[in-house]
Amino acid sequence: MTQALFGLLLRAAVVLAGTALATFALLWNAPGDPALAITIARYHSVVSPEIIDKIRVEAGLNAGFWTAFQSWIGPILQGDFGNSSVSGRPVLPELAAAAFYTVPLALAGLAIGLVLSIPLAIFAAKRPGSWIDRGAVAIASLGAAIPAYWLGLLLILLFAVNLAWLPAMGARTPAHAILPALTLGLGVAASLTRIIRSGILEARGQPFLPAFRRRGVSDKAIGRDHIAPHAAIPVVTVFGLELAFLLEGAVMVEVIFARPGLGSFLVSAIEARDFPKVQAVVLLAALLFVIVNLLIDLFYRMIDPRIGERDA
Amino acid sequence: MRSVIVLIICLVLLAVFGPMLAPYDPTAIDIPNRLQPPGGQWLLGTDALGRDILSRLLYGARWSLGLAFLVSVIGLVGGTLVGLTAALGGKTTDWLMMRTTDTFLAFPELVAAVVIAGVLGAGTGSLIFALTVTGWMRYARVARGIGLSLETRGYVVQAKLAGVSLPSIARWHYLPSLVPSLMVVWTGMFARAILGISALGFLGFGVQPPLPEWGTMLLDARIHMRSSPLQMIWPGLTVVACVLAINLAGDALRDALARESEA
């Protein structure tokens, strides 16, 4: 177990280092002069070319890619993500303020997704091939094909424009969160329904189940003790995927509904070419995903010891 | 397999011949006839600049479907090469290749594509680059996984003993076994590429106006949601129809493969 943990940690560290390198390579190749960008960030005004050149030397930008990478990653490793190149204020507090809007939205979306998908999947899997099952699969397939931005627009059209029940734009009241959360939640529900349903069906096909039944174990006990743990593995995998989906969804949904949050923070930072903000979002999100994947890997090993053995 | 082939032919026909069916020039501005409702002279109505929506949808197929096809095929070739190299290349190569794959998989693909396309500057070139760079990893995983399972097969061992070079083994002994599974992955990635292109277009980081691309059309339509809501329906419906058809074909292919491996 210690060895497995060490292997997983090493893997996580390599992935993080790779992400940092890829992020820097991207910014290095971005059109425009990085020295000019830093200068503007620092002095908030157009300065003489001499000062720009001085900064170029200071930041190691003329010393080649690797030197520049080292002087870039140094402060970040100490938790200093620098200042916004537009507002000049530190990046991290603004990022935290944005996360304050996105996290509840994502949780609400996940909750809606779970509430809709679990009963639907269980109901559908009860009688595979019945019209209920086929209907559930059809709805889930349709849901997987509808892009979040279009679904969001349709919901605005129906509930905000035509029925005028709910507000569409902004985040002033809790009611403003209903449509964005629903947009995210319906997307989550579509993918979860399929996965939970096939997880249940697969678990139910396990050869030991008829043996238990013949021994007189009740259907309820079989469902709880044997089908549920088998269905849990794909569900945990999906949880990692859903987290990615929620971040992707947050980007689209926050833009559509003009909500503050990590997604609109990222998009507006890209549009303003505010690279300190962009790299902060990318690196911290990568850190989050690496940690979540690490936990998922550990969880697998706990519920299914075979996993550690077959994947070296 | 057949359903996928039929579907691909249909989509290719749509992208190639669709523009010929277009009744109007997709970029011709006609302000007096802006925001016309569907029916009559303009089958699906006109947009805020008086451009015919049906013509824009038909021309848009070239961008939305054509680029998605290109992106997914580049990813297929690149990812398969990475996966086969990992499977055949020995322990160190395998570790390096797979950690690279993990790195690219560690981040949500669409968000990574938004960042890459946005930072490099909006345009078709950055769009293709962004979606290709974020779209090869699944192929690599599948190719490596199947590749490793073939390692101990008799014909592979014999070929190795006979001194056949690794690229030839990859080409003649590994690739044929990979094709069906890679096709399943490809259908999924093709659908994702369509969604990605329209999402980036919708955010303004993709294909640039006045080119008719479905996501960009939605971005235009959004502003006039109150006055002409139907304008927003068409491009979205087109995306959903294409993605749904591709996903269903992919499901059918996967089920057929599962039946084959059981039999």
Coordinates of C-alpha atoms in Angstrom, one line a residue, chain A residues 103-213:
Chain A
V103 CA -18.8 26.1 -6.1
P104 CA -22.5 26.5 -4.9
L105 CA -23.7 26.5 -8.5
A106 CA -21.7 23.3 -9.3
L107 CA -23.0 21.6 -6.1
A108 CA -26.5 22.5 -6.9
G109 CA -26.0 21.2 -10.5
L110 CA -24.6 18.0 -9.1
A111 CA -27.5 17.6 -6.6
I112 CA -30.1 18.1 -9.3
G113 CA -28.3 15.6 -11.5
L114 CA -28.2 13.0 -8.7
V115 CA -31.8 13.5 -7.7
L116 CA -33.0 13.1 -11.3
S117 CA -30.7 10.3 -12.4
I118 CA -30.6 7.8 -9.6
P119 CA -34.4 7.1 -9.5
L120 CA -34.6 7.2 -13.3
A121 CA -31.7 4.7 -13.6
I122 CA -33.0 2.4 -10.9
F123 CA -36.5 2.5 -12.4
A124 CA -35.1 1.9 -15.9
A125 CA -32.8 -1.0 -14.9
K126 CA -35.7 -2.8 -13.1
R127 CA -37.0 -4.0 -16.4
P128 CA -34.4 -3.7 -19.1
G129 CA -35.9 -3.4 -22.6
S130 CA -39.2 -2.2 -21.3
W131 CA -40.6 1.1 -22.7
I132 CA -39.7 2.9 -19.4
D133 CA -36.1 1.7 -19.9
R134 CA -36.0 2.6 -23.5
G135 CA -37.5 6.0 -22.8
A136 CA -34.9 6.7 -20.0
V137 CA -32.1 5.7 -22.4
A138 CA -33.5 7.9 -25.1
I139 CA -33.8 10.9 -22.8
A140 CA -30.3 10.4 -21.6
S141 CA -28.9 10.1 -25.1
L142 CA -30.7 13.3 -26.1
G143 CA -29.4 15.0 -23.0
A144 CA -25.9 14.0 -23.9
A145 CA -26.2 15.5 -27.3
I146 CA -27.6 18.9 -26.2
P147 CA -24.8 21.4 -25.6
A148 CA -25.0 23.3 -22.3
Y149 CA -25.0 26.6 -24.0
W150 CA -28.0 25.8 -26.1
L151 CA -29.9 24.2 -23.3
G152 CA -29.3 27.3 -21.2
L153 CA -30.6 29.5 -24.0
L154 CA -33.7 27.4 -24.4
L155 CA -34.4 27.6 -20.6
I156 CA -34.0 31.3 -20.7
L157 CA -36.3 31.5 -23.7
L158 CA -39.0 29.4 -21.9
F159 CA -38.8 30.4 -18.3
A160 CA -37.5 34.0 -18.5
V161 CA -38.7 35.4 -21.8
N162 CA -42.0 33.5 -22.5
L163 CA -43.2 32.6 -19.0
A164 CA -41.4 35.4 -17.2
W165 CA -41.2 33.2 -14.1
L166 CA -37.5 33.4 -13.4
P167 CA -34.7 36.0 -13.9
A168 CA -32.1 35.1 -16.6
M169 CA -29.1 37.3 -16.2
G170 CA -26.9 38.1 -13.2
A171 CA -26.6 36.7 -9.7
R172 CA -28.3 39.1 -7.4
T173 CA -30.9 36.8 -5.8
P174 CA -31.0 33.0 -5.2
A175 CA -33.7 32.9 -7.9
H176 CA -31.0 33.9 -10.4
A177 CA -29.2 30.6 -9.7
I178 CA -32.2 28.4 -10.6
L179 CA -31.8 28.4 -14.4
P180 CA -28.0 28.0 -14.4
A181 CA -28.2 25.2 -11.8
L182 CA -30.9 23.5 -13.9
T183 CA -28.8 23.8 -17.0
L184 CA -25.9 22.1 -15.3
G185 CA -28.0 19.6 -13.5
L186 CA -29.8 18.3 -16.6
G187 CA -26.5 17.7 -18.3
V188 CA -25.2 15.8 -15.3
A189 CA -28.4 13.8 -15.1
A190 CA -28.2 12.7 -18.7
S191 CA -24.7 11.2 -18.3
L192 CA -25.3 9.8 -14.9
T193 CA -28.5 8.0 -15.9
R194 CA -26.7 6.0 -18.5
I195 CA -23.8 5.1 -16.4
I196 CA -25.7 4.2 -13.3
R197 CA -28.2 2.1 -15.3
S198 CA -25.4 0.1 -17.1
G199 CA -23.6 -0.2 -13.7
I200 CA -26.7 -1.8 -12.2
L201 CA -27.3 -4.1 -15.1
E202 CA -23.6 -5.2 -15.1
A203 CA -23.6 -5.8 -11.4
R204 CA -26.8 -7.7 -11.7
G205 CA -25.3 -10.0 -14.3
Q206 CA -22.6 -11.2 -11.9
P207 CA -22.5 -15.0 -11.6
F208 CA -22.6 -15.1 -7.8
L209 CA -26.0 -13.5 -7.6
P210 CA -28.1 -16.6 -8.5
A211 CA -26.1 -18.5 -6.0
F212 CA -27.1 -16.1 -3.2
R213 CA -30.7 -16.1 -4.4

